[in-house]
Amino acid sequence: MKITKLRLANLPTPIKKSRFLSNELGINLYIKRDDYTGIEISGNKIRKLEYVFKKVLDSGFNGVITTGGIQSNHCRATVAAATSLGLKSIVLLKVAEAPKIEGNFFLDNLFGAQIRYCTPEEYRTSRNQLMQDIASQESKMGNNYFVIPEGASFGIGSMGYFEAIEEIVRQEKELGIKFDTIVVATGSGGTYSGLYLANKYHKLNKRIIGFAVCDDSEYFVKQIDGINKESLEYLDKEVDISREDIEINDKYKGIGYALSRPEELEFIKLIASKEALLLDPVYTGKAMYGLYNEAKAGNLKDAGNILFIHTGGLFGLFPKQDQFVF
Ligand SMILES: *Cc1c(COP(=O)(O)O)cnc(C)c1O
């Protein structure tokens, strides 16, 4: 890898066997606890942000702008990291109605972010332009903001999960286990891209399954392929990328981004009550529900040892608590 990073996350994150799910499904399921990367910065985004903030500091920016949904884990982690480094932050949040101050959005406020809003339509069609506009306005006031795209899913960010694979390979040696299949939730594609590239770069031949939490597999294959291409400039040797072996399962995205079906919430309850594992309703809950159903249907018989990457999202559970039935 041609770029370096800051150290912001608690790494390496532990890998633990899932007792209940392994027994229940007759598979060997391990979980990499990237929900343990920190408290304020917890989850997968901080691995990407370690690389992004290195560039931000080296290039002399004094703040960052990013964007996401109202309960975006990425925005919250970005704001927390920026504040901890003495940088300013602006988050452009997608809202359909006046938001309640709770969960990640509460923390964005607590960590001192400047909050801006856009409509779902503006978000879809022009979020990057809107962030650029904010950056230009700020530059007239003497500020110098770096724009981080949704989910930090771009070439630099992708290096965070490139490095995570190298961490996993070291842990395989320590634990004496080989993980044949890696499973992860996919929301903007950067996590999948990093895993994919490192798998190719190191010729590991692992199967990597991304469970889409919104959109469809065609959309994500295109997104991930785009991020892969951007990332190549940070690698010191050629990597043979193709669209064909990007594996995205979009059967479990349910009724849309950050929206939950009763069966998904029941599943989160089941896993919490059987093994005290907290899944979030937006990402890991859907991805694990997908893995569970695919295993039940007998579709993971050849998957070998499976490593599910728990990408975090805990703060997004609390704004949904009223939808759970006890
Ligand atoms: C953002 C996020 C993901 C998805 O990662 P992408 O790189 O955006 O695909 C998964 N889980 C959680 C908890 C997230 O916040």
Coordinates of C-alpha atoms and ligand atoms in Angstrom, one line a residue:
M1 CA 0.0 0.0 0.0
K2 CA 1.3 3.4 -0.9
I3 CA -0.4 5.5 1.7
T4 CA -0.2 5.5 5.5
K5 CA -2.8 6.2 8.2
L6 CA -3.5 7.7 11.6
R7 CA -4.2 5.4 14.5
L8 CA -7.7 6.2 15.8
A9 CA -9.4 2.8 16.2
N10 CA -8.8 0.0 18.8
L11 CA -7.2 -2.6 16.6
P12 CA -6.9 -5.5 16.1
T13 CA -10.6 -6.3 16.9
P14 CA -11.3 -9.7 18.4
I15 CA -12.7 -12.7 16.5
K16 CA -15.1 -14.9 18.5
K17 CA -17.1 -18.0 17.6
S18 CA -20.8 -17.6 17.5
R19 CA -22.1 -20.4 19.7
F20 CA -25.8 -20.2 19.2
L21 CA -25.8 -19.5 15.4
S22 CA -23.2 -22.1 14.7
N23 CA -25.2 -24.8 16.6
E24 CA -28.5 -23.7 15.2
L25 CA -27.3 -23.6 11.6
G26 CA -24.8 -26.4 11.7
I27 CA -22.1 -24.1 10.4
N28 CA -18.8 -22.8 11.8
L29 CA -19.6 -19.1 12.2
Y30 CA -17.1 -16.6 13.6
I31 CA -17.7 -12.9 14.2
K32 CA -15.0 -10.2 13.8
R33 CA -16.0 -7.5 16.3
D34 CA -15.5 -4.3 14.4
D35 CA -18.2 -3.0 16.6
Y36 CA -15.4 -2.9 19.2
T37 CA -13.3 -0.4 17.2
G38 CA -14.1 2.3 19.8
I39 CA -17.1 3.9 21.6
E40 CA -17.5 7.4 20.0
I41 CA -16.0 6.2 16.7
S42 CA -17.3 2.6 16.9
G43 CA -18.0 0.5 13.8
N44 CA -16.5 0.0 10.4
K45 CA -16.2 3.6 9.2
I46 CA -13.3 4.4 11.5
R47 CA -11.0 2.0 9.6
K48 CA -11.6 4.0 6.4
L49 CA -11.4 7.3 8.3
E50 CA -7.9 6.5 9.6
Y51 CA -6.7 6.8 6.0
V52 CA -8.9 9.7 5.2
F53 CA -7.9 11.9 8.2
K54 CA -4.2 11.2 7.5
K55 CA -4.7 12.9 4.2
V56 CA -6.8 15.7 5.7
L57 CA -4.1 16.6 8.2
D58 CA -1.2 16.2 5.8
S59 CA -2.9 18.4 3.3
G60 CA -3.6 21.2 5.9
F61 CA -7.4 21.1 5.9
N62 CA -9.1 22.5 9.0
G63 CA -12.4 20.7 8.7
V64 CA -14.4 17.9 7.0
I65 CA -17.8 17.8 5.4
T66 CA -19.6 14.5 4.9
T67 CA -23.1 13.2 4.3
G68 CA -25.5 10.4 5.1
G69 CA -28.9 9.5 6.5
I70 CA -30.2 11.1 9.7
Q71 CA -29.0 8.1 11.7
S72 CA -25.7 7.7 9.8
N73 CA -23.0 5.8 11.7
H74 CA -20.5 7.2 9.2
C75 CA -21.4 10.8 10.0
R76 CA -21.2 10.3 13.7
A77 CA -17.8 8.5 13.5
T78 CA -16.5 11.3 11.2
V79 CA -17.7 14.0 13.5
A80 CA -16.2 12.3 16.6
A81 CA -12.9 11.7 14.8
A82 CA -12.7 15.3 13.5
T83 CA -13.5 16.7 17.0
S84 CA -10.9 14.5 18.6
L85 CA -8.3 15.8 16.2
G86 CA -9.2 19.4 16.7
L87 CA -10.9 19.8 13.3
K88 CA -14.3 21.3 12.4
S89 CA -17.0 19.2 10.9
I90 CA -20.2 19.7 8.9
V91 CA -22.7 16.9 8.2
L92 CA -25.3 17.1 5.4
L93 CA -28.1 14.9 6.5
K94 CA -30.9 13.5 4.4
V95 CA -34.3 14.2 6.1
A96 CA -37.9 13.8 5.0
E97 CA -39.3 15.5 8.1
A98 CA -38.1 17.3 11.2
P99 CA -35.8 14.8 12.9
K100 CA -35.9 13.7 16.6
I101 CA -32.7 14.3 18.4
E102 CA -31.7 10.7 19.2
G103 CA -29.2 8.0 18.5
N104 CA -26.3 9.0 16.1
F105 CA -28.0 12.3 15.3
F106 CA -27.9 13.2 19.0
L107 CA -24.2 12.4 19.1
D108 CA -23.5 14.5 16.0
N109 CA -24.9 17.4 17.9
L110 CA -23.1 16.5 21.1
F111 CA -19.7 16.3 19.3
G112 CA -20.3 19.8 18.0
A113 CA -20.9 19.2 14.3
Q114 CA -22.6 21.9 12.2
I115 CA -25.7 20.3 10.8
R116 CA -27.1 21.0 7.3
Y117 CA -30.1 19.2 5.8
C118 CA -31.2 18.1 2.4
T119 CA -34.3 16.3 1.1
P120 CA -34.1 12.6 0.0
E121 CA -34.4 13.8 -3.6
E122 CA -31.5 16.3 -3.3
Y123 CA -29.5 13.5 -1.6
R124 CA -30.1 11.1 -4.5
T125 CA -29.3 13.6 -7.2
S126 CA -26.8 16.1 -5.9
R127 CA -25.3 15.4 -2.5
N128 CA -21.8 15.7 -3.8
Q129 CA -22.5 19.0 -5.4
L130 CA -24.2 20.3 -2.3
M131 CA -21.1 19.4 -0.2
Q132 CA -18.9 21.1 -2.7
D133 CA -21.1 24.2 -2.5
I134 CA -20.8 24.3 1.3
A135 CA -17.0 23.9 1.0
S136 CA -16.8 26.9 -1.5
Q137 CA -18.9 29.1 0.8
E138 CA -16.7 28.1 3.7
S139 CA -13.6 28.9 1.8
K140 CA -14.7 32.5 1.4
M141 CA -14.7 32.7 5.2
G142 CA -11.2 31.4 5.4
N143 CA -12.0 27.7 6.1
N144 CA -10.6 24.8 4.2
Y145 CA -12.9 21.8 4.3
F146 CA -12.2 18.3 2.8
V147 CA -15.2 16.6 1.3
I148 CA -15.7 13.0 2.3
P149 CA -18.2 11.1 0.1
E150 CA -21.0 9.0 1.6
G151 CA -19.7 6.2 3.8
A152 CA -16.1 7.3 3.1
S153 CA -16.6 4.8 0.2
F154 CA -13.9 6.0 -2.2
G155 CA -10.4 5.0 -3.1
I156 CA -8.6 6.2 0.1
G157 CA -11.3 4.9 2.4
S158 CA -11.3 1.5 0.9
M159 CA -7.7 1.0 2.2
G160 CA -9.2 0.6 5.7
Y161 CA -10.7 -2.8 4.8
F162 CA -7.7 -3.7 2.6
E163 CA -5.8 -3.5 5.8
A164 CA -8.5 -5.4 7.8
I165 CA -7.9 -8.4 5.6
E166 CA -4.2 -8.4 6.5
E167 CA -5.3 -8.2 10.2
I168 CA -7.6 -11.2 9.6
V169 CA -4.7 -13.2 8.0
R170 CA -2.6 -12.6 11.0
Q171 CA -5.4 -13.7 13.3
E172 CA -6.0 -16.9 11.2
K173 CA -2.4 -17.9 12.1
E174 CA -2.8 -17.0 15.8
L175 CA -6.1 -18.9 16.0
G176 CA -5.1 -21.8 13.7
I177 CA -8.3 -21.4 11.6
K178 CA -8.7 -20.5 7.9
F179 CA -11.8 -18.4 7.0
D180 CA -13.1 -19.6 3.7
T181 CA -16.0 -17.1 3.4
I182 CA -16.3 -13.6 4.7
V183 CA -19.8 -12.0 5.1
V184 CA -20.4 -8.3 5.5
A185 CA -23.3 -5.8 5.2
T186 CA -23.1 -3.5 2.2
G187 CA -24.5 0.0 2.3
S188 CA -22.2 2.2 0.2
G189 CA -19.7 -0.5 -1.0
G190 CA -16.4 0.8 0.4
T191 CA -16.0 -2.0 3.0
Y192 CA -16.7 -4.7 0.4
S193 CA -14.2 -3.0 -2.0
G194 CA -11.3 -3.1 0.5
L195 CA -12.0 -6.7 1.3
Y196 CA -12.2 -7.6 -2.3
L197 CA -9.0 -5.9 -3.3
A198 CA -6.9 -7.4 -0.5
N199 CA -8.3 -10.8 -1.3
K200 CA -7.1 -10.4 -4.9
Y201 CA -3.8 -8.7 -4.0
H202 CA -2.8 -11.4 -1.6
K203 CA -4.3 -14.2 -3.7
L204 CA -6.3 -15.6 -0.7
N205 CA -9.2 -17.0 -2.7
K206 CA -11.7 -16.3 -0.1
R207 CA -15.4 -16.0 -1.0
I208 CA -16.7 -12.6 0.0
I209 CA -20.4 -12.1 0.3
G210 CA -22.0 -8.7 0.7
F211 CA -25.6 -8.5 1.9
A212 CA -27.1 -5.3 0.4
V213 CA -29.2 -3.2 2.9
C214 CA -30.7 -1.1 0.1
D215 CA -30.7 -0.8 -3.7
D216 CA -29.9 -4.0 -5.7
S217 CA -26.9 -6.1 -6.6
E218 CA -26.5 -4.5 -10.0
Y219 CA -26.2 -1.1 -8.4
F220 CA -23.6 -2.3 -5.9
V221 CA -21.5 -4.2 -8.4
K222 CA -21.2 -1.0 -10.3
Q223 CA -20.4 1.1 -7.2
I224 CA -17.8 -1.4 -5.9
D225 CA -16.2 -1.7 -9.3
G226 CA -15.9 2.1 -9.4
I227 CA -14.3 2.2 -5.9
N228 CA -12.0 -0.7 -6.8
K229 CA -10.7 1.3 -9.8
E230 CA -10.1 4.4 -7.7
S231 CA -8.2 2.4 -5.1
L232 CA -5.7 0.9 -7.6
E233 CA -3.5 4.0 -7.5
Y234 CA -2.8 3.3 -3.8
L235 CA -1.6 -0.2 -4.4
D236 CA 2.0 -1.0 -5.3
K237 CA 1.2 -3.8 -7.7
E238 CA -1.4 -4.6 -10.3
V239 CA -4.5 -6.3 -9.1
D240 CA -6.8 -8.2 -11.5
I241 CA -10.3 -6.8 -10.8
S242 CA -13.4 -7.8 -12.5
R243 CA -17.2 -7.3 -12.0
E244 CA -18.0 -10.9 -12.3
D245 CA -16.7 -12.1 -9.0
I246 CA -18.3 -9.3 -6.9
E247 CA -20.9 -11.2 -4.9
I248 CA -23.8 -9.2 -3.6
N249 CA -26.9 -10.8 -2.3
D250 CA -29.9 -8.3 -2.4
K251 CA -32.6 -10.6 -1.2
Y252 CA -32.6 -9.3 2.4
K253 CA -32.7 -5.6 2.0
G254 CA -36.3 -5.7 3.0
I255 CA -38.4 -2.5 2.6
G256 CA -35.6 -0.1 2.1
Y257 CA -32.7 1.7 3.7
A258 CA -33.1 2.1 7.5
L259 CA -36.6 0.6 7.4
S260 CA -37.3 -2.6 9.3
R261 CA -39.8 -5.4 8.8
P262 CA -41.2 -7.1 11.9
E263 CA -39.3 -10.3 11.1
E264 CA -36.0 -8.5 11.1
L265 CA -36.6 -7.0 14.5
E266 CA -37.7 -10.4 15.8
F267 CA -34.5 -11.8 14.5
I268 CA -32.4 -9.1 16.3
K269 CA -34.4 -10.0 19.5
L270 CA -33.7 -13.7 19.0
I271 CA -29.9 -13.2 18.6
A272 CA -29.7 -10.8 21.5
S273 CA -31.7 -13.2 23.8
K274 CA -29.7 -16.3 22.7
E275 CA -26.2 -15.0 22.8
A276 CA -26.2 -11.4 24.0
L277 CA -25.0 -10.3 20.6
L278 CA -26.4 -6.9 19.6
L279 CA -27.1 -6.4 15.9
D280 CA -28.3 -3.1 14.5
P281 CA -31.5 -2.7 12.4
V282 CA -30.0 -0.9 9.4
Y283 CA -27.0 -3.1 8.6
T284 CA -25.8 -6.0 10.6
G285 CA -29.3 -7.2 11.5
K286 CA -30.2 -7.4 7.8
A287 CA -26.9 -9.1 6.8
M288 CA -27.0 -11.6 9.6
Y289 CA -30.7 -12.3 8.9
G290 CA -29.6 -13.0 5.3
L291 CA -26.8 -15.3 6.3
Y292 CA -29.2 -17.1 8.7
N293 CA -31.8 -17.7 6.0
E294 CA -29.3 -18.7 3.3
A295 CA -27.8 -21.2 5.7
K296 CA -31.3 -22.6 6.7
A297 CA -32.0 -23.0 3.0
G298 CA -28.8 -25.0 2.6
N299 CA -27.1 -22.5 0.4
L300 CA -24.0 -22.2 2.5
K301 CA -23.0 -25.9 2.6
D302 CA -19.7 -25.3 0.8
A303 CA -18.9 -22.1 2.7
G304 CA -16.5 -23.7 5.1
N305 CA -15.5 -21.5 8.0
I306 CA -17.5 -18.3 7.8
L307 CA -16.3 -15.0 9.2
F308 CA -19.1 -12.4 9.7
I309 CA -17.7 -8.9 10.1
H310 CA -19.8 -7.0 12.7
T311 CA -19.6 -3.5 11.3
G312 CA -21.2 -1.8 14.3
G313 CA -24.3 0.4 14.3
L314 CA -25.4 0.1 17.9
F315 CA -26.5 3.7 18.3
G316 CA -29.0 3.1 15.5
L317 CA -30.8 0.5 17.6
F318 CA -32.1 2.9 20.2
P319 CA -34.2 5.1 17.8
K320 CA -36.0 1.8 16.8
Q321 CA -36.7 0.6 20.2
D322 CA -40.4 1.5 20.1
Q323 CA -40.9 -0.8 17.1
F324 CA -39.8 -3.9 19.1
V325 CA -42.6 -6.1 20.6
F326 CA -42.0 -7.7 24.0
Ligands
LIG1 C1 -21.8 2.0 6.8 C2 -22.1 0.7 7.5 C3 -22.0 -0.5 6.8 C4 -21.8 -0.6 5.3 O1 -20.5 -0.3 4.9 P1 -20.2 0.3 3.5 O2 -18.8 0.4 3.4 O3 -21.0 1.6 3.5 O4 -20.8 -0.7 2.5 C5 -22.3 -1.7 7.5 N1 -22.6 -1.7 8.8 C6 -22.7 -0.5 9.5 C7 -23.0 -0.6 10.9 C8 -22.4 0.7 8.9 O5 -22.5 1.8 9.6

